[in-house]
């Protein structure tokens, strides 16, 4: 499964308008892929909308990227957003594809989006360690997706769902206390370039 994370920097107070326009663009008849989530940031860099789309193969992702780039108004928000960043990803090969909440049963409404830089040679060891350690970690809270960037700096992004901010804090503390997370040896493959964002679903988001 392939994914795109689009981040739109928006003027204050325009989230509802932008969400409607993003939904129309991502679900248009000519659109490739599937709209999986549309979040607004709550903790971290503010005034951001983060859009997660899924694709069955790389060709579909690339075709949609071209459609977005050629559009007179990308995501229907060309006259609204102040900055647009597009990033392509490949899901960890052993993970189930990310699905909307109604299908997967994985729901927030609090989502944490974490991105870690990867050291040279660290990509495959990271994927392998996550395959080993994630099942036990998911007994505490579910991982929506983990995916490796196909462009830009070497990095991977993982997204987690929680019922509340308190539940997030408790889950992370429990995972560390029980020795379930982080994967043993995992941090040695990562750089200090780490970013965490708390995001909430907009009204159009299939992940709620």
C-alpha atoms as a PDB file:
ATOM      1  CA  UNK A   1       0.000   0.000   0.000  1.00  0.00           C
ATOM      2  CA  UNK A   2       1.222   3.487  -0.865  1.00  0.00           C
ATOM      3  CA  UNK A   3       0.244   6.721   0.830  1.00  0.00           C
ATOM      4  CA  UNK A   4       0.441  10.456   0.449  1.00  0.00           C
ATOM      5  CA  UNK A   5       0.512  12.919   3.317  1.00  0.00           C
ATOM      6  CA  UNK A   6      -0.431  16.411   2.225  1.00  0.00           C
ATOM      7  CA  UNK A   7       0.022  19.277   4.675  1.00  0.00           C
ATOM      8  CA  UNK A   8      -1.753  22.544   3.986  1.00  0.00           C
ATOM      9  CA  UNK A   9      -0.902  25.658   5.982  1.00  0.00           C
ATOM     10  CA  UNK A  10      -4.129  27.642   6.279  1.00  0.00           C
ATOM     11  CA  UNK A  11      -5.227  31.073   7.440  1.00  0.00           C
ATOM     12  CA  UNK A  12      -6.703  31.020  10.931  1.00  0.00           C
ATOM     13  CA  UNK A  13     -10.396  30.107  11.002  1.00  0.00           C
ATOM     14  CA  UNK A  14     -10.599  28.482   7.555  1.00  0.00           C
ATOM     15  CA  UNK A  15     -10.483  24.795   8.542  1.00  0.00           C
ATOM     16  CA  UNK A  16     -14.140  24.025   7.848  1.00  0.00           C
ATOM     17  CA  UNK A  17     -14.059  25.671   4.432  1.00  0.00           C
ATOM     18  CA  UNK A  18     -10.801  23.941   3.484  1.00  0.00           C
ATOM     19  CA  UNK A  19     -12.048  20.532   4.643  1.00  0.00           C
ATOM     20  CA  UNK A  20     -15.090  20.735   2.380  1.00  0.00           C
ATOM     21  CA  UNK A  21     -12.925  21.678  -0.583  1.00  0.00           C
ATOM     22  CA  UNK A  22     -10.338  18.987   0.148  1.00  0.00           C
ATOM     23  CA  UNK A  23     -13.064  16.357   0.280  1.00  0.00           C
ATOM     24  CA  UNK A  24     -14.495  17.445  -3.056  1.00  0.00           C
ATOM     25  CA  UNK A  25     -11.053  17.345  -4.694  1.00  0.00           C
ATOM     26  CA  UNK A  26     -10.033  13.970  -3.235  1.00  0.00           C
ATOM     27  CA  UNK A  27     -13.325  12.238  -4.068  1.00  0.00           C
ATOM     28  CA  UNK A  28     -13.846  13.707  -7.555  1.00  0.00           C
ATOM     29  CA  UNK A  29     -14.552  11.141 -10.316  1.00  0.00           C
ATOM     30  CA  UNK A  30     -11.132  11.723 -11.852  1.00  0.00           C
ATOM     31  CA  UNK A  31      -9.267  11.358  -8.552  1.00  0.00           C
ATOM     32  CA  UNK A  32      -6.920   8.420  -8.004  1.00  0.00           C
ATOM     33  CA  UNK A  33      -6.649   6.683  -4.651  1.00  0.00           C
ATOM     34  CA  UNK A  34      -8.812   6.997  -1.563  1.00  0.00           C
ATOM     35  CA  UNK A  35      -9.254   9.719   1.023  1.00  0.00           C
ATOM     36  CA  UNK A  36      -8.444   8.076   4.362  1.00  0.00           C
ATOM     37  CA  UNK A  37      -8.230  11.010   6.762  1.00  0.00           C
ATOM     38  CA  UNK A  38      -8.415  14.780   6.943  1.00  0.00           C
ATOM     39  CA  UNK A  39      -7.119  16.183  10.210  1.00  0.00           C
ATOM     40  CA  UNK A  40      -6.520  19.627  11.672  1.00  0.00           C
ATOM     41  CA  UNK A  41      -3.569  20.105  13.990  1.00  0.00           C
ATOM     42  CA  UNK A  42      -4.188  20.783  17.673  1.00  0.00           C
ATOM     43  CA  UNK A  43      -0.744  20.395  19.268  1.00  0.00           C
ATOM     44  CA  UNK A  44       2.458  21.029  17.323  1.00  0.00           C
ATOM     45  CA  UNK A  45       2.586  23.355  14.337  1.00  0.00           C
ATOM     46  CA  UNK A  46      -0.862  24.966  14.270  1.00  0.00           C
ATOM     47  CA  UNK A  47      -3.099  26.098  11.396  1.00  0.00           C
ATOM     48  CA  UNK A  48      -2.251  22.938   9.467  1.00  0.00           C
ATOM     49  CA  UNK A  49      -4.539  20.487   7.714  1.00  0.00           C
ATOM     50  CA  UNK A  50      -3.090  17.019   7.183  1.00  0.00           C
ATOM     51  CA  UNK A  51      -4.622  14.826   4.493  1.00  0.00           C
ATOM     52  CA  UNK A  52      -3.877  11.092   4.262  1.00  0.00           C
ATOM     53  CA  UNK A  53      -4.660   9.338   0.974  1.00  0.00           C
ATOM     54  CA  UNK A  54      -4.072   5.687   0.115  1.00  0.00           C
ATOM     55  CA  UNK A  55      -3.160   4.085  -3.222  1.00  0.00           C
ATOM     56  CA  UNK A  56      -3.056   0.490  -4.406  1.00  0.00           C
ATOM     57  CA  UNK A  57       0.198   0.992  -6.302  1.00  0.00           C
ATOM     58  CA  UNK A  58       2.907   3.528  -7.016  1.00  0.00           C
ATOM     59  CA  UNK A  59       1.560   4.340 -10.484  1.00  0.00           C
ATOM     60  CA  UNK A  60      -1.756   5.508  -9.017  1.00  0.00           C
ATOM     61  CA  UNK A  61       0.032   7.652  -6.441  1.00  0.00           C
ATOM     62  CA  UNK A  62       2.187   9.257  -9.121  1.00  0.00           C
ATOM     63  CA  UNK A  63      -0.818   9.892 -11.374  1.00  0.00           C
ATOM     64  CA  UNK A  64      -2.644  11.637  -8.547  1.00  0.00           C
ATOM     65  CA  UNK A  65       0.454  13.640  -7.672  1.00  0.00           C
ATOM     66  CA  UNK A  66       0.541  14.917 -11.267  1.00  0.00           C
ATOM     67  CA  UNK A  67      -3.164  15.762 -11.138  1.00  0.00           C
ATOM     68  CA  UNK A  68      -2.598  17.715  -7.931  1.00  0.00           C
ATOM     69  CA  UNK A  69       0.392  19.573  -9.314  1.00  0.00           C
ATOM     70  CA  UNK A  70      -1.371  20.495 -12.560  1.00  0.00           C
ATOM     71  CA  UNK A  71      -4.617  21.547 -10.903  1.00  0.00           C
ATOM     72  CA  UNK A  72      -5.500  25.232 -11.075  1.00  0.00           C
ATOM     73  CA  UNK A  73      -6.522  24.882  -7.427  1.00  0.00           C
ATOM     74  CA  UNK A  74      -4.792  21.939  -5.694  1.00  0.00           C
ATOM     75  CA  UNK A  75      -7.106  20.297  -3.174  1.00  0.00           C
ATOM     76  CA  UNK A  76      -9.620  22.972  -4.148  1.00  0.00           C
ATOM     77  CA  UNK A  77      -7.706  25.328  -1.856  1.00  0.00           C
ATOM     78  CA  UNK A  78      -5.317  27.099  -4.205  1.00  0.00           C
ATOM     79  CA  UNK A  79      -6.692  30.507  -3.258  1.00  0.00           C
ATOM     80  CA  UNK A  80      -6.718  29.598   0.427  1.00  0.00           C
ATOM     81  CA  UNK A  81      -3.627  27.759   1.609  1.00  0.00           C
ATOM     82  CA  UNK A  82      -0.380  29.584   2.285  1.00  0.00           C
ATOM     83  CA  UNK A  83       1.855  26.543   1.841  1.00  0.00           C
ATOM     84  CA  UNK A  84       1.378  23.000   0.499  1.00  0.00           C
ATOM     85  CA  UNK A  85       3.727  20.110   1.209  1.00  0.00           C
ATOM     86  CA  UNK A  86       3.301  16.681  -0.433  1.00  0.00           C
ATOM     87  CA  UNK A  87       5.108  13.548   0.774  1.00  0.00           C
ATOM     88  CA  UNK A  88       4.907  10.023  -0.665  1.00  0.00           C
ATOM     89  CA  UNK A  89       5.194   6.869   1.426  1.00  0.00           C
ATOM     90  CA  UNK A  90       5.229   3.088   1.190  1.00  0.00           C
ATOM     91  CA  UNK A  91       3.572   1.236   4.046  1.00  0.00           C
ATOM     92  CA  UNK A  92       5.587  -1.268   6.050  1.00  0.00           C
ATOM     93  CA  UNK A  93       5.108  -4.371   3.875  1.00  0.00           C
ATOM     94  CA  UNK A  94       3.739  -6.622   6.629  1.00  0.00           C
ATOM     95  CA  UNK A  95       1.152  -4.138   7.924  1.00  0.00           C
ATOM     96  CA  UNK A  96      -2.512  -4.211   7.003  1.00  0.00           C
ATOM     97  CA  UNK A  97      -3.481  -1.206   4.848  1.00  0.00           C
ATOM     98  CA  UNK A  98      -4.846   1.801   6.702  1.00  0.00           C
ATOM     99  CA  UNK A  99      -8.625   1.885   6.492  1.00  0.00           C
ATOM    100  CA  UNK A 100     -11.376   4.346   7.519  1.00  0.00           C
ATOM    101  CA  UNK A 101     -12.681   3.995  11.051  1.00  0.00           C
ATOM    102  CA  UNK A 102     -15.960   2.409   9.941  1.00  0.00           C
ATOM    103  CA  UNK A 103     -14.064  -0.495   8.357  1.00  0.00           C
ATOM    104  CA  UNK A 104     -11.063  -0.915  10.637  1.00  0.00           C
ATOM    105  CA  UNK A 105     -12.637  -0.118  13.994  1.00  0.00           C
ATOM    106  CA  UNK A 106      -9.606   2.081  14.714  1.00  0.00           C
ATOM    107  CA  UNK A 107     -10.815   5.489  15.822  1.00  0.00           C
ATOM    108  CA  UNK A 108      -9.543   8.559  17.650  1.00  0.00           C
ATOM    109  CA  UNK A 109     -10.715  11.185  18.020  1.00  0.00           C
ATOM    110  CA  UNK A 110      -7.116  12.001  18.996  1.00  0.00           C
ATOM    111  CA  UNK A 111      -4.448  11.065  16.440  1.00  0.00           C
ATOM    112  CA  UNK A 112      -0.727  11.346  16.955  1.00  0.00           C
ATOM    113  CA  UNK A 113       1.428  11.666  13.830  1.00  0.00           C
ATOM    114  CA  UNK A 114       5.090  10.957  14.563  1.00  0.00           C
ATOM    115  CA  UNK A 115       7.951  11.277  12.062  1.00  0.00           C
ATOM    116  CA  UNK A 116      11.483  10.051  12.750  1.00  0.00           C
ATOM    117  CA  UNK A 117      14.630  10.551  10.717  1.00  0.00           C
ATOM    118  CA  UNK A 118      16.410   7.292   9.816  1.00  0.00           C
ATOM    119  CA  UNK A 119      20.169   6.767   9.887  1.00  0.00           C
ATOM    120  CA  UNK A 120      21.921   5.252   6.858  1.00  0.00           C
ATOM    121  CA  UNK A 121      21.151   1.549   6.703  1.00  0.00           C
ATOM    122  CA  UNK A 122      18.431   1.858   9.325  1.00  0.00           C
ATOM    123  CA  UNK A 123      15.307   1.426   7.214  1.00  0.00           C
ATOM    124  CA  UNK A 124      15.092  -2.369   7.036  1.00  0.00           C
ATOM    125  CA  UNK A 125      16.148  -2.936  10.679  1.00  0.00           C
ATOM    126  CA  UNK A 126      13.421  -0.487  11.729  1.00  0.00           C
ATOM    127  CA  UNK A 127      10.785  -2.304   9.664  1.00  0.00           C
ATOM    128  CA  UNK A 128      11.888  -5.658  11.121  1.00  0.00           C
ATOM    129  CA  UNK A 129      11.902  -4.435  14.719  1.00  0.00           C
ATOM    130  CA  UNK A 130       8.448  -2.953  14.350  1.00  0.00           C
ATOM    131  CA  UNK A 131       7.165  -6.245  12.981  1.00  0.00           C
ATOM    132  CA  UNK A 132       8.503  -7.973  16.078  1.00  0.00           C
ATOM    133  CA  UNK A 133       7.382  -5.468  18.724  1.00  0.00           C
ATOM    134  CA  UNK A 134       4.216  -3.845  17.374  1.00  0.00           C
ATOM    135  CA  UNK A 135       1.730  -6.674  18.138  1.00  0.00           C
ATOM    136  CA  UNK A 136       2.353  -6.372  21.875  1.00  0.00           C
ATOM    137  CA  UNK A 137       2.350  -2.570  21.687  1.00  0.00           C
ATOM    138  CA  UNK A 138      -1.000  -2.581  19.880  1.00  0.00           C
ATOM    139  CA  UNK A 139      -2.562  -4.415  22.797  1.00  0.00           C
ATOM    140  CA  UNK A 140      -2.347  -1.029  24.534  1.00  0.00           C
ATOM    141  CA  UNK A 141      -3.334   1.263  21.650  1.00  0.00           C
ATOM    142  CA  UNK A 142      -3.689   0.768  17.873  1.00  0.00           C
ATOM    143  CA  UNK A 143      -1.301   1.949  15.185  1.00  0.00           C
ATOM    144  CA  UNK A 144      -3.134   3.302  12.143  1.00  0.00           C
ATOM    145  CA  UNK A 145      -0.137   2.947   9.836  1.00  0.00           C
ATOM    146  CA  UNK A 146       3.655   2.964   9.726  1.00  0.00           C
ATOM    147  CA  UNK A 147       5.283   3.982   6.450  1.00  0.00           C
ATOM    148  CA  UNK A 148       8.638   4.847   4.915  1.00  0.00           C
ATOM    149  CA  UNK A 149       9.090   8.083   2.942  1.00  0.00           C
ATOM    150  CA  UNK A 150       9.788   7.724  -0.767  1.00  0.00           C
ATOM    151  CA  UNK A 151      11.008  11.295  -1.208  1.00  0.00           C
ATOM    152  CA  UNK A 152      12.897  13.873   0.816  1.00  0.00           C
ATOM    153  CA  UNK A 153      15.112  13.007   3.774  1.00  0.00           C
ATOM    154  CA  UNK A 154      15.190   9.337   4.909  1.00  0.00           C
ATOM    155  CA  UNK A 155      12.434   9.016   7.508  1.00  0.00           C
ATOM    156  CA  UNK A 156       9.346   7.117   8.492  1.00  0.00           C
ATOM    157  CA  UNK A 157       5.998   8.244   9.820  1.00  0.00           C
ATOM    158  CA  UNK A 158       3.696   6.390  12.198  1.00  0.00           C
ATOM    159  CA  UNK A 159       0.163   7.343  13.156  1.00  0.00           C
ATOM    160  CA  UNK A 160      -1.624   6.272  16.345  1.00  0.00           C
ATOM    161  CA  UNK A 161      -5.251   6.591  17.463  1.00  0.00           C
ATOM    162  CA  UNK A 162      -6.368   7.379  21.012  1.00  0.00           C
ATOM    163  CA  UNK A 163      -9.732   8.141  22.640  1.00  0.00           C
ATOM    164  CA  UNK A 164      -8.253  11.135  24.500  1.00  0.00           C
ATOM    165  CA  UNK A 165      -5.031  12.953  25.303  1.00  0.00           C
ATOM    166  CA  UNK A 166      -5.025  11.377  28.765  1.00  0.00           C
ATOM    167  CA  UNK A 167      -5.358   7.932  27.181  1.00  0.00           C
ATOM    168  CA  UNK A 168      -2.394   8.708  24.917  1.00  0.00           C
ATOM    169  CA  UNK A 169      -0.206   9.674  27.876  1.00  0.00           C
ATOM    170  CA  UNK A 170      -1.242   6.582  29.821  1.00  0.00           C
ATOM    171  CA  UNK A 171      -0.701   4.227  26.869  1.00  0.00           C
ATOM    172  CA  UNK A 172       2.789   5.545  26.190  1.00  0.00           C
ATOM    173  CA  UNK A 173       3.718   5.332  29.870  1.00  0.00           C
ATOM    174  CA  UNK A 174       2.371   1.776  30.141  1.00  0.00           C
ATOM    175  CA  UNK A 175       4.231   0.641  27.023  1.00  0.00           C
ATOM    176  CA  UNK A 176       7.539   1.923  28.415  1.00  0.00           C
ATOM    177  CA  UNK A 177       6.900   0.578  31.921  1.00  0.00           C
ATOM    178  CA  UNK A 178       6.110  -2.879  30.547  1.00  0.00           C
ATOM    179  CA  UNK A 179       9.182  -2.880  28.315  1.00  0.00           C
ATOM    180  CA  UNK A 180       7.056  -3.163  25.181  1.00  0.00           C
ATOM    181  CA  UNK A 181       8.157   0.069  23.517  1.00  0.00           C
ATOM    182  CA  UNK A 182      10.263   1.404  21.959  1.00  0.00           C
ATOM    183  CA  UNK A 183      11.610  -1.688  20.187  1.00  0.00           C
ATOM    184  CA  UNK A 184      14.882  -2.744  21.783  1.00  0.00           C
ATOM    185  CA  UNK A 185      17.708  -1.363  19.665  1.00  0.00           C
ATOM    186  CA  UNK A 186      15.294   0.674  17.557  1.00  0.00           C
ATOM    187  CA  UNK A 187      16.455   4.165  18.584  1.00  0.00           C
ATOM    188  CA  UNK A 188      20.004   3.401  17.400  1.00  0.00           C
ATOM    189  CA  UNK A 189      18.716   3.445  13.809  1.00  0.00           C
ATOM    190  CA  UNK A 190      17.117   6.880  14.171  1.00  0.00           C
ATOM    191  CA  UNK A 191      18.384  10.439  13.983  1.00  0.00           C
ATOM    192  CA  UNK A 192      17.453  13.201  16.412  1.00  0.00           C
ATOM    193  CA  UNK A 193      15.097  14.665  13.772  1.00  0.00           C
ATOM    194  CA  UNK A 194      11.803  13.711  15.419  1.00  0.00           C
ATOM    195  CA  UNK A 195       8.447  15.470  15.207  1.00  0.00           C
ATOM    196  CA  UNK A 196       5.153  14.692  16.940  1.00  0.00           C
ATOM    197  CA  UNK A 197       1.825  16.300  16.048  1.00  0.00           C
ATOM    198  CA  UNK A 198      -1.565  15.842  17.679  1.00  0.00           C
ATOM    199  CA  UNK A 199      -4.367  16.174  15.141  1.00  0.00           C
ATOM    200  CA  UNK A 200      -8.147  15.934  15.296  1.00  0.00           C
ATOM    201  CA  UNK A 201     -10.482  14.740  12.527  1.00  0.00           C
ATOM    202  CA  UNK A 202     -12.415  17.296  10.511  1.00  0.00           C
ATOM    203  CA  UNK A 203     -16.048  16.653   9.681  1.00  0.00           C
ATOM    204  CA  UNK A 204     -15.150  15.118   6.290  1.00  0.00           C
ATOM    205  CA  UNK A 205     -12.524  12.708   7.614  1.00  0.00           C
ATOM    206  CA  UNK A 206     -13.256   8.971   7.108  1.00  0.00           C
ATOM    207  CA  UNK A 207     -11.116   8.405  10.192  1.00  0.00           C
ATOM    208  CA  UNK A 208     -12.991   9.784  13.160  1.00  0.00           C
END
